[in-house]
PDB file of C-alpha atoms and ligand atoms in Angstrom:
ATOM      1  CA  UNK A   9       0.092   0.023   0.040  1.00 79.00           C
ATOM      2  CA  UNK A  10       1.016   3.374  -0.758  1.00 85.00           C
ATOM      3  CA  UNK A  11       2.089   5.766   2.028  1.00 95.00           C
ATOM      4  CA  UNK A  12       1.487   9.500   0.584  1.00 98.00           C
ATOM      5  CA  UNK A  13       3.384  12.429   1.953  1.00 98.00           C
ATOM      6  CA  UNK A  14       1.439  14.276   4.009  1.00 98.00           C
ATOM      7  CA  UNK A  15       2.341  18.019   2.706  1.00 98.00           C
ATOM      8  CA  UNK A  16      -0.768  19.609   2.827  1.00 98.00           C
ATOM      9  CA  UNK A  17       0.521  21.439  -0.496  1.00 98.00           C
ATOM     10  CA  UNK A  18       2.715  18.345  -2.176  1.00 98.00           C
ATOM     11  CA  UNK A  19       0.527  18.347  -5.324  1.00 98.00           C
ATOM     12  CA  UNK A  20       0.515  21.901  -6.186  1.00 98.00           C
ATOM     13  CA  UNK A  21       4.663  21.518  -6.424  1.00 97.00           C
ATOM     14  CA  UNK A  22       4.356  20.730 -10.266  1.00 96.00           C
ATOM     15  CA  UNK A  23       7.342  18.406 -10.714  1.00 96.00           C
ATOM     16  CA  UNK A  24       7.388  16.134 -13.590  1.00 96.00           C
ATOM     17  CA  UNK A  25       7.422  13.181 -10.965  1.00 95.00           C
ATOM     18  CA  UNK A  26       3.968  14.319  -9.415  1.00 96.00           C
ATOM     19  CA  UNK A  27       2.622  14.850 -12.789  1.00 96.00           C
ATOM     20  CA  UNK A  28      -0.200  12.465 -14.103  1.00 96.00           C
ATOM     21  CA  UNK A  29      -2.804  11.259 -16.671  1.00 95.00           C
ATOM     22  CA  UNK A  30      -2.918  11.877 -20.436  1.00 93.00           C
ATOM     23  CA  UNK A  31      -2.870  14.355 -22.908  1.00 92.00           C
ATOM     24  CA  UNK A  32      -6.150  16.761 -22.624  1.00 93.00           C
ATOM     25  CA  UNK A  33      -6.318  15.468 -19.185  1.00 95.00           C
ATOM     26  CA  UNK A  34      -3.306  16.145 -16.971  1.00 96.00           C
ATOM     27  CA  UNK A  35      -3.059  17.051 -13.381  1.00 97.00           C
ATOM     28  CA  UNK A  36      -0.189  16.473 -10.439  1.00 97.00           C
ATOM     29  CA  UNK A  37      -1.001  14.359  -7.544  1.00 97.00           C
ATOM     30  CA  UNK A  38       0.540  14.230  -3.925  1.00 98.00           C
ATOM     31  CA  UNK A  39       3.996  11.703  -3.749  1.00 97.00           C
ATOM     32  CA  UNK A  40       4.187   8.673  -2.552  1.00 96.00           C
ATOM     33  CA  UNK A  41       7.155   8.235   0.760  1.00 96.00           C
ATOM     34  CA  UNK A  42       9.151   5.405   1.124  1.00 93.00           C
ATOM     35  CA  UNK A  43      11.900   7.469   3.039  1.00 93.00           C
ATOM     36  CA  UNK A  44      11.416  10.647   3.762  1.00 95.00           C
ATOM     37  CA  UNK A  45      11.541  13.897   6.403  1.00 97.00           C
ATOM     38  CA  UNK A  46       9.377  13.524   9.599  1.00 96.00           C
ATOM     39  CA  UNK A  47       9.318  10.193  10.117  1.00 95.00           C
ATOM     40  CA  UNK A  48       9.018   9.217   6.652  1.00 96.00           C
ATOM     41  CA  UNK A  49       5.790  11.160   6.174  1.00 97.00           C
ATOM     42  CA  UNK A  50       6.956  13.864   4.284  1.00 98.00           C
ATOM     43  CA  UNK A  51       8.984  13.800   0.548  1.00 98.00           C
ATOM     44  CA  UNK A  52      10.788  17.251   1.676  1.00 98.00           C
ATOM     45  CA  UNK A  53      11.625  19.483   4.088  1.00 98.00           C
ATOM     46  CA  UNK A  54       9.391  22.043   2.349  1.00 98.00           C
ATOM     47  CA  UNK A  55       6.190  19.533   2.442  1.00 98.00           C
ATOM     48  CA  UNK A  56       6.985  19.079   6.335  1.00 98.00           C
ATOM     49  CA  UNK A  57       7.310  23.092   6.565  1.00 98.00           C
ATOM     50  CA  UNK A  58       3.402  23.254   5.202  1.00 98.00           C
ATOM     51  CA  UNK A  59       2.267  20.596   7.376  1.00 98.00           C
ATOM     52  CA  UNK A  60       4.146  22.255  10.308  1.00 98.00           C
ATOM     53  CA  UNK A  61       2.088  25.761   9.493  1.00 98.00           C
ATOM     54  CA  UNK A  62      -1.176  24.292   9.121  1.00 98.00           C
ATOM     55  CA  UNK A  63      -1.063  22.251  12.186  1.00 97.00           C
ATOM     56  CA  UNK A  64       2.207  22.560  14.413  1.00 97.00           C
ATOM     57  CA  UNK A  65       0.641  24.642  16.914  1.00 97.00           C
ATOM     58  CA  UNK A  66      -2.747  22.737  17.493  1.00 97.00           C
ATOM     59  CA  UNK A  67      -0.083  19.721  17.526  1.00 97.00           C
ATOM     60  CA  UNK A  68       1.962  20.882  20.253  1.00 97.00           C
ATOM     61  CA  UNK A  69      -1.611  22.254  22.096  1.00 97.00           C
ATOM     62  CA  UNK A  70      -2.578  18.341  22.075  1.00 98.00           C
ATOM     63  CA  UNK A  71       0.610  16.811  22.991  1.00 97.00           C
ATOM     64  CA  UNK A  72       1.707  19.115  25.775  1.00 97.00           C
ATOM     65  CA  UNK A  73       2.948  22.338  25.805  1.00 97.00           C
ATOM     66  CA  UNK A  74       6.084  22.964  27.939  1.00 96.00           C
ATOM     67  CA  UNK A  75       5.537  25.526  30.588  1.00 96.00           C
ATOM     68  CA  UNK A  76       8.905  25.032  31.749  1.00 97.00           C
ATOM     69  CA  UNK A  77      12.755  24.853  30.546  1.00 97.00           C
ATOM     70  CA  UNK A  78      13.800  21.285  30.541  1.00 96.00           C
ATOM     71  CA  UNK A  79      17.294  21.282  32.528  1.00 96.00           C
ATOM     72  CA  UNK A  80      19.643  19.627  31.643  1.00 96.00           C
ATOM     73  CA  UNK A  81      21.928  18.850  35.174  1.00 97.00           C
ATOM     74  CA  UNK A  82      24.383  16.243  36.267  1.00 96.00           C
ATOM     75  CA  UNK A  83      21.713  13.667  37.070  1.00 94.00           C
ATOM     76  CA  UNK A  84      20.179  13.683  33.765  1.00 95.00           C
ATOM     77  CA  UNK A  85      23.500  14.415  31.807  1.00 97.00           C
ATOM     78  CA  UNK A  86      24.466  10.339  31.488  1.00 97.00           C
ATOM     79  CA  UNK A  87      24.620   8.975  27.720  1.00 97.00           C
ATOM     80  CA  UNK A  88      26.757   6.179  26.424  1.00 97.00           C
ATOM     81  CA  UNK A  89      29.619   6.850  24.546  1.00 97.00           C
ATOM     82  CA  UNK A  90      32.200   5.362  22.745  1.00 97.00           C
ATOM     83  CA  UNK A  91      36.101   6.131  21.959  1.00 96.00           C
ATOM     84  CA  UNK A  92      38.680   5.132  19.750  1.00 96.00           C
ATOM     85  CA  UNK A  93      42.048   3.777  21.142  1.00 94.00           C
ATOM     86  CA  UNK A  94      44.397   4.168  18.067  1.00 93.00           C
ATOM     87  CA  UNK A  95      47.344   2.279  20.219  1.00 93.00           C
ATOM     88  CA  UNK A  96      45.372  -1.127  19.477  1.00 93.00           C
ATOM     89  CA  UNK A  97      42.601   0.170  17.451  1.00 91.00           C
ATOM     90  CA  UNK A  98      40.383  -1.142  19.952  1.00 94.00           C
ATOM     91  CA  UNK A  99      37.038   0.855  21.317  1.00 96.00           C
ATOM     92  CA  UNK A 100      37.001   1.871  25.126  1.00 96.00           C
ATOM     93  CA  UNK A 101      32.582   2.064  25.956  1.00 97.00           C
ATOM     94  CA  UNK A 102      31.425   3.837  28.822  1.00 97.00           C
ATOM     95  CA  UNK A 103      28.394   5.795  30.382  1.00 97.00           C
ATOM     96  CA  UNK A 104      29.731   9.561  30.276  1.00 97.00           C
ATOM     97  CA  UNK A 105      28.335  12.446  32.104  1.00 97.00           C
ATOM     98  CA  UNK A 106      27.869  15.261  29.704  1.00 97.00           C
ATOM     99  CA  UNK A 107      28.519  17.622  32.851  1.00 97.00           C
ATOM    100  CA  UNK A 108      30.870  16.556  34.896  1.00 97.00           C
ATOM    101  CA  UNK A 109      32.912  14.085  32.577  1.00 97.00           C
ATOM    102  CA  UNK A 110      32.688  11.310  35.524  1.00 97.00           C
ATOM    103  CA  UNK A 111      32.952   8.141  33.190  1.00 96.00           C
ATOM    104  CA  UNK A 112      31.570   4.518  33.948  1.00 96.00           C
ATOM    105  CA  UNK A 113      33.806   1.407  31.533  1.00 96.00           C
ATOM    106  CA  UNK A 114      31.332  -0.775  29.797  1.00 96.00           C
ATOM    107  CA  UNK A 115      31.821  -4.236  27.830  1.00 96.00           C
ATOM    108  CA  UNK A 116      30.781  -3.860  24.515  1.00 95.00           C
ATOM    109  CA  UNK A 117      27.751  -6.144  25.494  1.00 96.00           C
ATOM    110  CA  UNK A 118      26.858  -3.689  28.496  1.00 96.00           C
ATOM    111  CA  UNK A 119      27.368  -1.074  25.668  1.00 97.00           C
ATOM    112  CA  UNK A 120      24.727  -2.741  23.267  1.00 97.00           C
ATOM    113  CA  UNK A 121      22.032  -3.802  25.872  1.00 96.00           C
ATOM    114  CA  UNK A 122      19.368  -1.495  25.811  1.00 94.00           C
ATOM    115  CA  UNK A 123      18.276  -2.743  28.898  1.00 94.00           C
ATOM    116  CA  UNK A 124      21.675  -1.976  30.445  1.00 95.00           C
ATOM    117  CA  UNK A 125      20.796   0.885  32.601  1.00 94.00           C
ATOM    118  CA  UNK A 126      23.271   3.549  34.206  1.00 93.00           C
ATOM    119  CA  UNK A 127      21.344   2.180  37.653  1.00 91.00           C
ATOM    120  CA  UNK A 128      22.385  -1.354  36.804  1.00 91.00           C
ATOM    121  CA  UNK A 129      26.227   0.054  36.071  1.00 89.00           C
ATOM    122  CA  UNK A 130      26.432   1.531  39.528  1.00 87.00           C
ATOM    123  CA  UNK A 131      25.069  -1.619  41.187  1.00 84.00           C
ATOM    124  CA  UNK A 132      28.358  -4.104  40.158  1.00 70.00           C
TER     125      UNK A 132
HETATM  126 ZN1  LIG B  23       5.424  16.245  -0.310  1.00 80.43          ZN
END
């Protein structure tokens, strides 16, 4: 089943690939999208922007508008990261605190395991 670009003006951009029909009965139509923008819902960032202009504010109000800034503080600044070691062509994997630069070493298996959380790393 075709998945169509959700851009409300997609059909108005008169490109050859949107052109359909026979002589005397030509028209332009919305593109289908397999790999695109906005989680593969739009054929171009222009169509994404057109959708946003029409629906964006209502979408934010529907899903929840921020009324306070979100803070990045040491307690939520942890990411999984890795570093290349030039001396032996290996990699170091670790939890990294982006604010304090604290590191907790990880094995590759722990790094790849989405269930291996900071809390689990701190228990060992
Ligand atoms: Zn489009």
